[in-house]
Backbone as JSON, one array per atom type, in Angstrom:
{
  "sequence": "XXXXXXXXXXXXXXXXXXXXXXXXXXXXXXXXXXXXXXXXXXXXXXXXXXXXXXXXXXXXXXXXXXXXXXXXXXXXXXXXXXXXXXXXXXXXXXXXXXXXXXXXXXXXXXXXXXXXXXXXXXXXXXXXXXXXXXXXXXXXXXXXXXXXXX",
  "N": [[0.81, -1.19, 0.0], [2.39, 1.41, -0.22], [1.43, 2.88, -2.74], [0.09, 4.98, -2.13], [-0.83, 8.54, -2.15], [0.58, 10.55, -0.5], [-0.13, 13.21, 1.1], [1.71, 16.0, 1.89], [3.81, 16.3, 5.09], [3.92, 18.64, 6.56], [1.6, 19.92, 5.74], [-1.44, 21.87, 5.92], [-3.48, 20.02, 9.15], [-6.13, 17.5, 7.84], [-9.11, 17.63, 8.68], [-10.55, 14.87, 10.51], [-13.41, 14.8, 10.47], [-14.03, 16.04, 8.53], [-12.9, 15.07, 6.21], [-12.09, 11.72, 5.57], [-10.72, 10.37, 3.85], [-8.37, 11.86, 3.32], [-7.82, 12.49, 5.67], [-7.11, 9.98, 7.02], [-5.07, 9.38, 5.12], [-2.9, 11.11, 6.19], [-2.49, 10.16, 8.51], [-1.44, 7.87, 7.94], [0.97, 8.72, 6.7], [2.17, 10.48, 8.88], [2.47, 8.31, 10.81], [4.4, 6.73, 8.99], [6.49, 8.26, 8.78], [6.81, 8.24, 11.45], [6.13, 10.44, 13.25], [4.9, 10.82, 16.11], [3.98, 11.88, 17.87], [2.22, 13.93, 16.72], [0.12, 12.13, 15.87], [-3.42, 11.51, 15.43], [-4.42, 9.92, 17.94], [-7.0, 9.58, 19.3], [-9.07, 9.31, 17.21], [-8.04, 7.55, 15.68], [-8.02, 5.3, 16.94], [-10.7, 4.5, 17.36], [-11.43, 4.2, 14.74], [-9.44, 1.7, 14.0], [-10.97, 0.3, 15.83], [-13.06, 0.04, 14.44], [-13.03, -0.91, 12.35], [-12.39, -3.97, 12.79], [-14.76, -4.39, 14.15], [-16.55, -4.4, 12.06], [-15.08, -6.82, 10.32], [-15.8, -8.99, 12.92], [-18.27, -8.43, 12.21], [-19.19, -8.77, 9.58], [-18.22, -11.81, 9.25], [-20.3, -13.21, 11.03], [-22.63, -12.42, 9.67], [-22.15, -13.44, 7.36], [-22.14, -16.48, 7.83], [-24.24, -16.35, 9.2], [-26.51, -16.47, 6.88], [-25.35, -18.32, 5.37], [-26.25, -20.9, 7.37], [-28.67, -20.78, 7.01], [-29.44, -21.31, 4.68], [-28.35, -23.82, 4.76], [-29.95, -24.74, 6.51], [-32.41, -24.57, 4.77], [-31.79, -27.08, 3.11], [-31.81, -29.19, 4.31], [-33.91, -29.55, 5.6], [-36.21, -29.11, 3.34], [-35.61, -31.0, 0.86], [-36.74, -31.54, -1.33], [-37.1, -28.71, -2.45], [-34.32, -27.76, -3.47], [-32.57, -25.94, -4.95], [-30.84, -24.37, -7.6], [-29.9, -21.75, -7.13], [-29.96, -21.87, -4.26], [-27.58, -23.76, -4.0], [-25.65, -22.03, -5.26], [-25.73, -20.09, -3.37], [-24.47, -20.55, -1.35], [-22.3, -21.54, -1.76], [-21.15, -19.21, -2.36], [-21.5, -17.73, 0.23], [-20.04, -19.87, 1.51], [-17.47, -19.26, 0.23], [-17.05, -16.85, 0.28], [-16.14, -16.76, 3.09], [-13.93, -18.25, 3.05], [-12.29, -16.66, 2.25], [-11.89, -14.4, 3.57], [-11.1, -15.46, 6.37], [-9.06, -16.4, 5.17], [-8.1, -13.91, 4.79], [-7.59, -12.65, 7.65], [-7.03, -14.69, 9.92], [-6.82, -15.22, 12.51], [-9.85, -14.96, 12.74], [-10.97, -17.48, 12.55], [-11.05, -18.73, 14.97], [-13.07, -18.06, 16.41], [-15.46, -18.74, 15.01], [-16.9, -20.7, 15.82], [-18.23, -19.78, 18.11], [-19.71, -17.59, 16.77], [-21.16, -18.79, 15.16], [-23.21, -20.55, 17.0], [-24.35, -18.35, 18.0], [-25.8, -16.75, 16.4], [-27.2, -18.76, 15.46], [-30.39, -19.25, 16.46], [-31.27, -16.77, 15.32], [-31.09, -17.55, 12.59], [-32.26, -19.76, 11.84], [-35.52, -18.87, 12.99], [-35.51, -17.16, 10.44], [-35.24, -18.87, 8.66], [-37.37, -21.03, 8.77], [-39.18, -18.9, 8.29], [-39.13, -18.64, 5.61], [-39.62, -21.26, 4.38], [-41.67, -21.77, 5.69], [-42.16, -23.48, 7.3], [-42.16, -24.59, 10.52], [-40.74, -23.12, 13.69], [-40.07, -25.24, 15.38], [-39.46, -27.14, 13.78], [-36.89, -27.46, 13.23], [-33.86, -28.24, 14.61], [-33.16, -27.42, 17.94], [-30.24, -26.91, 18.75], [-27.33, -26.02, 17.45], [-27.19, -27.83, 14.3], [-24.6, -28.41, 12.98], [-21.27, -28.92, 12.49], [-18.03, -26.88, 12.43], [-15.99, -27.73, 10.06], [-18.32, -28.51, 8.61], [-19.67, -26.41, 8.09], [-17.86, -24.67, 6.52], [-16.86, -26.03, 4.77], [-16.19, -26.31, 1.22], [-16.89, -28.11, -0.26]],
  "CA": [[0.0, 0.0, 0.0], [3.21, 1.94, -0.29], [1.42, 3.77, -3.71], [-0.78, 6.09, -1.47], [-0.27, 9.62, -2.85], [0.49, 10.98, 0.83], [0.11, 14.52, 1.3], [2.61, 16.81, 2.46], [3.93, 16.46, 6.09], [3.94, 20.44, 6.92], [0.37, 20.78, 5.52], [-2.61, 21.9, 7.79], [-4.26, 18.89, 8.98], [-7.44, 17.3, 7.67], [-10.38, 17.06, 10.25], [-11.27, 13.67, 10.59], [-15.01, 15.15, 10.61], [-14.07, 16.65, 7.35], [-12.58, 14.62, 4.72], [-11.97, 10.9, 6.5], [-9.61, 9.54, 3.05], [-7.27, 12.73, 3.11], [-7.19, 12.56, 7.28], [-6.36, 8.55, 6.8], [-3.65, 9.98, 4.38], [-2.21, 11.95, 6.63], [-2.04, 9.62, 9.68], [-0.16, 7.09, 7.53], [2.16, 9.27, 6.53], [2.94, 10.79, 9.94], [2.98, 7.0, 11.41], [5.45, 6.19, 8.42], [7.63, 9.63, 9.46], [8.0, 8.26, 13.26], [6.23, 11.49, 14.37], [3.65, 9.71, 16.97], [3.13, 12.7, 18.95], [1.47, 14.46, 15.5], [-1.3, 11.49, 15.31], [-4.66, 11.89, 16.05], [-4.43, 8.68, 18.53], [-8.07, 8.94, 19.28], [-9.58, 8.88, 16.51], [-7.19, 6.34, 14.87], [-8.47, 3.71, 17.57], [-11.73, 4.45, 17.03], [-11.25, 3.94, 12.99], [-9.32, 0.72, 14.21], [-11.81, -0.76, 16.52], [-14.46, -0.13, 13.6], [-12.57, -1.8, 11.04], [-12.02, -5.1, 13.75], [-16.41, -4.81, 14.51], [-17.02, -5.06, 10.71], [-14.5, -7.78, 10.1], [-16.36, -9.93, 12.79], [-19.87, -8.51, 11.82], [-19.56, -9.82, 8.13], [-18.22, -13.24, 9.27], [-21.46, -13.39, 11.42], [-23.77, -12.27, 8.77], [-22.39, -14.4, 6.28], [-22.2, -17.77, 8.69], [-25.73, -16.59, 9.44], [-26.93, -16.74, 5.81], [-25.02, -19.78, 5.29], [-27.05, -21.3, 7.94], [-30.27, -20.41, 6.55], [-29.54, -22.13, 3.36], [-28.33, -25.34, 5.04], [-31.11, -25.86, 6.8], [-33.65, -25.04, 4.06], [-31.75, -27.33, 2.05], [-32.0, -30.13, 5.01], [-35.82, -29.35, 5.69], [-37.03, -29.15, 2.35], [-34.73, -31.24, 0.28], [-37.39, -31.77, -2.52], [-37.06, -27.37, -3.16], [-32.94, -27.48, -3.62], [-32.48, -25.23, -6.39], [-29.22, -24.1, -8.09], [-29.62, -20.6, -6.45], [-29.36, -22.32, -2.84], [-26.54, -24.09, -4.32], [-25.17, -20.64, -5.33], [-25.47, -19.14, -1.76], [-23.93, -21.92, -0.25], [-21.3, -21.77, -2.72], [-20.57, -17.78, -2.35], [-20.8, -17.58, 1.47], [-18.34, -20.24, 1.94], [-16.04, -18.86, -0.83], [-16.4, -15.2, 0.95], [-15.84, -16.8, 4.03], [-13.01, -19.05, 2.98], [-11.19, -15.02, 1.8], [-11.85, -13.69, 5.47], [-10.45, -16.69, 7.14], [-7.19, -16.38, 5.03], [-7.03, -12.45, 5.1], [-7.78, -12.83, 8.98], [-6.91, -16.31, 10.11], [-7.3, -15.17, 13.83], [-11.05, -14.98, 13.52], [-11.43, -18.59, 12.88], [-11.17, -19.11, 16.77], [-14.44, -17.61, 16.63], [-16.47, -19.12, 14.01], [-18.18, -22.0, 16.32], [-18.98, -19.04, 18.85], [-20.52, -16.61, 16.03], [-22.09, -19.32, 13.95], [-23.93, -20.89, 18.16], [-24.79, -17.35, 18.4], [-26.57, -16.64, 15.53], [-28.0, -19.51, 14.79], [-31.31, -18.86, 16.42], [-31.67, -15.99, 13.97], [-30.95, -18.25, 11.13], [-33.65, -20.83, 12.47], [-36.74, -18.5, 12.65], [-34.97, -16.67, 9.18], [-35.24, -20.25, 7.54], [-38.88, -21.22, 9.41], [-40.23, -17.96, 7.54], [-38.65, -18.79, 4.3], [-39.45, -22.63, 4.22], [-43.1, -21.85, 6.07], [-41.77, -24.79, 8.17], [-42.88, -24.38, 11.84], [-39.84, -23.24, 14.38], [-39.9, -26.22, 16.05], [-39.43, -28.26, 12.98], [-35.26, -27.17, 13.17], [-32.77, -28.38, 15.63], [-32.84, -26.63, 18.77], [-28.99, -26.21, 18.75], [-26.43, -25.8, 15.88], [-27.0, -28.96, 14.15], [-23.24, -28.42, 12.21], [-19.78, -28.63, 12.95], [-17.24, -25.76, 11.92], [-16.01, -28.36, 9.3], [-19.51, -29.0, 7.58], [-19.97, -25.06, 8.23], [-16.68, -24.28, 5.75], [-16.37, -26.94, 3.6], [-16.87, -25.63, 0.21], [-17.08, -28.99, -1.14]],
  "C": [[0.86, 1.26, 0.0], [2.43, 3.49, -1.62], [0.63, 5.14, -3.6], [-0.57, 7.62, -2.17], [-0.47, 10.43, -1.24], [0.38, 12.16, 0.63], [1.34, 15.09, 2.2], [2.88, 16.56, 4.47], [3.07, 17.47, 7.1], [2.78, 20.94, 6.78], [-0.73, 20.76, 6.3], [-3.4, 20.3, 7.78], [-5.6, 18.64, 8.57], [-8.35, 16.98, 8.53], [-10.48, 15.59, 9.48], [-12.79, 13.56, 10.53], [-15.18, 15.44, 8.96], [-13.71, 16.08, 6.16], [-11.62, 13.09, 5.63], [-10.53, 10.27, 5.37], [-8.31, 10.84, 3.54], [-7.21, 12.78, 4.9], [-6.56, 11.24, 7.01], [-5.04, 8.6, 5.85], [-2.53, 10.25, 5.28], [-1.68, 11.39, 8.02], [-1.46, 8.18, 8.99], [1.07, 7.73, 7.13], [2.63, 9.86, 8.0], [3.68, 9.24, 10.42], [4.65, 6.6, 10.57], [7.03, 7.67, 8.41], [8.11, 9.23, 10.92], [7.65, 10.09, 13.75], [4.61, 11.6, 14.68], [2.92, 10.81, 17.53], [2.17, 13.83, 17.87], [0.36, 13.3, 15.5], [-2.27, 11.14, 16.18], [-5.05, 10.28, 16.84], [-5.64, 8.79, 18.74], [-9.09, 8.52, 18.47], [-9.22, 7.38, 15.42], [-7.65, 4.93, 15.48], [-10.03, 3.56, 17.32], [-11.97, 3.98, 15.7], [-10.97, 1.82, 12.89], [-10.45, -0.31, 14.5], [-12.94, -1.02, 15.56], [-14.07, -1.42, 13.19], [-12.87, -3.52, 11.72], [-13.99, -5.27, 13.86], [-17.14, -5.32, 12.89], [-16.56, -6.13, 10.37], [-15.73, -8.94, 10.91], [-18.2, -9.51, 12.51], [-20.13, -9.29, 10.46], [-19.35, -11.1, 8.24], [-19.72, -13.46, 9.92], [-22.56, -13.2, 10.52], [-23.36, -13.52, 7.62], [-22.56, -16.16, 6.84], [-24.03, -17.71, 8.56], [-26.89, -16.8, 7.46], [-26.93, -18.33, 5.08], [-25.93, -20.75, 5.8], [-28.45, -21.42, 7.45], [-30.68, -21.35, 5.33], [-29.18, -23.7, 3.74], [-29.58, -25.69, 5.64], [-32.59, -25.7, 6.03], [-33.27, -26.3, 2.84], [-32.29, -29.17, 2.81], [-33.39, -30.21, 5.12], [-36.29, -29.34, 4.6], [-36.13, -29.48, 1.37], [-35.45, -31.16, -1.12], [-37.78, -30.01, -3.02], [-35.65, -26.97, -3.41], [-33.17, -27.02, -4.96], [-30.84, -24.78, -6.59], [-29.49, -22.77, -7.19], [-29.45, -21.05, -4.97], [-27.85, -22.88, -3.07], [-25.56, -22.94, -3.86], [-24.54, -19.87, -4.52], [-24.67, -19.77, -1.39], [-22.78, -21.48, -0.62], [-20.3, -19.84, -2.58], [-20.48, -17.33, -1.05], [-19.81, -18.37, 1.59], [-17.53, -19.96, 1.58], [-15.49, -17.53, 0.36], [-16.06, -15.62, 2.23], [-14.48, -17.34, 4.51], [-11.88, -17.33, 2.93], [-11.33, -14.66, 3.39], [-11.56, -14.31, 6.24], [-8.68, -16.0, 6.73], [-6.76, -14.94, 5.09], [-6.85, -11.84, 6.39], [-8.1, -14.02, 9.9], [-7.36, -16.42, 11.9], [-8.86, -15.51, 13.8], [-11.68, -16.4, 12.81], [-11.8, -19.01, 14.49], [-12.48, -19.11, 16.99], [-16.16, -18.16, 15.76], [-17.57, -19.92, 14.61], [-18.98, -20.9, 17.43], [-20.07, -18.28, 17.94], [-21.38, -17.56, 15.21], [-23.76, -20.15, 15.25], [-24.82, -19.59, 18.34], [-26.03, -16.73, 17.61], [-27.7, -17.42, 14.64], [-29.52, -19.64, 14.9], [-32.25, -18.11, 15.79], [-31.84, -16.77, 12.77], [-32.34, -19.39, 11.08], [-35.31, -19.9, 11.93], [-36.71, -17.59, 11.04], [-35.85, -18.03, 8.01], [-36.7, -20.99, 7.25], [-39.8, -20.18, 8.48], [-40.21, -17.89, 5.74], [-39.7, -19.86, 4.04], [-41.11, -22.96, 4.61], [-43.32, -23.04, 7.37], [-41.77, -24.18, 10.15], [-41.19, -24.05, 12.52], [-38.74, -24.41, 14.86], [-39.25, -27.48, 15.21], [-37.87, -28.46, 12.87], [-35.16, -27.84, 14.73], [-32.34, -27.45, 16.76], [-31.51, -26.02, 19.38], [-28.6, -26.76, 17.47], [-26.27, -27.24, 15.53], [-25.06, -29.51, 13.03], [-22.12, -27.96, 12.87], [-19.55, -27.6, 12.28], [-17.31, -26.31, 10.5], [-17.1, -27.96, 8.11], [-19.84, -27.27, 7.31], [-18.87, -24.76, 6.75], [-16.65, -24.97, 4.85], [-17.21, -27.23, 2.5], [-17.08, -26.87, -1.05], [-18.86, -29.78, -0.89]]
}
């Protein structure tokens, strides 16, 4: 990410309220100058901690989608269509990329996929018309069967 077109050191700073790419400019280039006591440390953690809540919010949304499609494909095997296929086939892919460009938040996958799965349940129940009750009162899938894009 070296090809950034940094702005000037010396030049007035950009609010962070005001223009968020040309402030993010400007606090990589100080960081990559070594002059710490120039960067806007609170907002920078704040920017951080986002980036880190979206990372695991999309694994959770996409686990939870995933979910939805396994078990309408388990509950109503005689409506498998290529577009369930599809899903199946494009959450695990996008999930297989966010694994390897953030391998840490595997650790987490059996917590976020236990967590959500309730959602995915009455999600799948309203799809499928299939009564609540008619699903597995806990996560009927391993990590494994969760990931594996085969």
């Amino acid at each position: 990410m070296t090809d950034l077109k940094i702005p000037f050191l010396d030049e007035v700073e950009p609010g962070y309220e005001d223009d968020l790419v040309a402030w993010t400019e400007r606090q990589i280039a100080l960081l990559r100058a070594r002059r710490f006591e120039q960067v806007d440390v609170d907002n920078l953690l704040e920017e951080l901690e986002g980036m880190l809540i979206e990372h695991r919010r999309e694994l959770k949304s996409r686990l939870q989608v995933l979910m939805i499609h396994l078990l309408k494909f388990r509950h109503q095997p005689e409506r498998k269509s290529h577009g369930w296929s599809a899903t199946l086939d494009e959450q695990r892919s996008r999930i297989q990329l966010l694994l390897e460009e953030s391998p840490s938040l595997k650790r987490h996958v059996q917590d976020y996929a236990d967590g959500r799965y309730a959602i995915a349940v009455k999600l799948a129940s309203r799809e499928t018309q299939l009564p609540v009750a008619a699903f597995p009162a806990e996560l009927p899938f391993s990590v494994s069967e969760l990931l594996d894009i085969d």
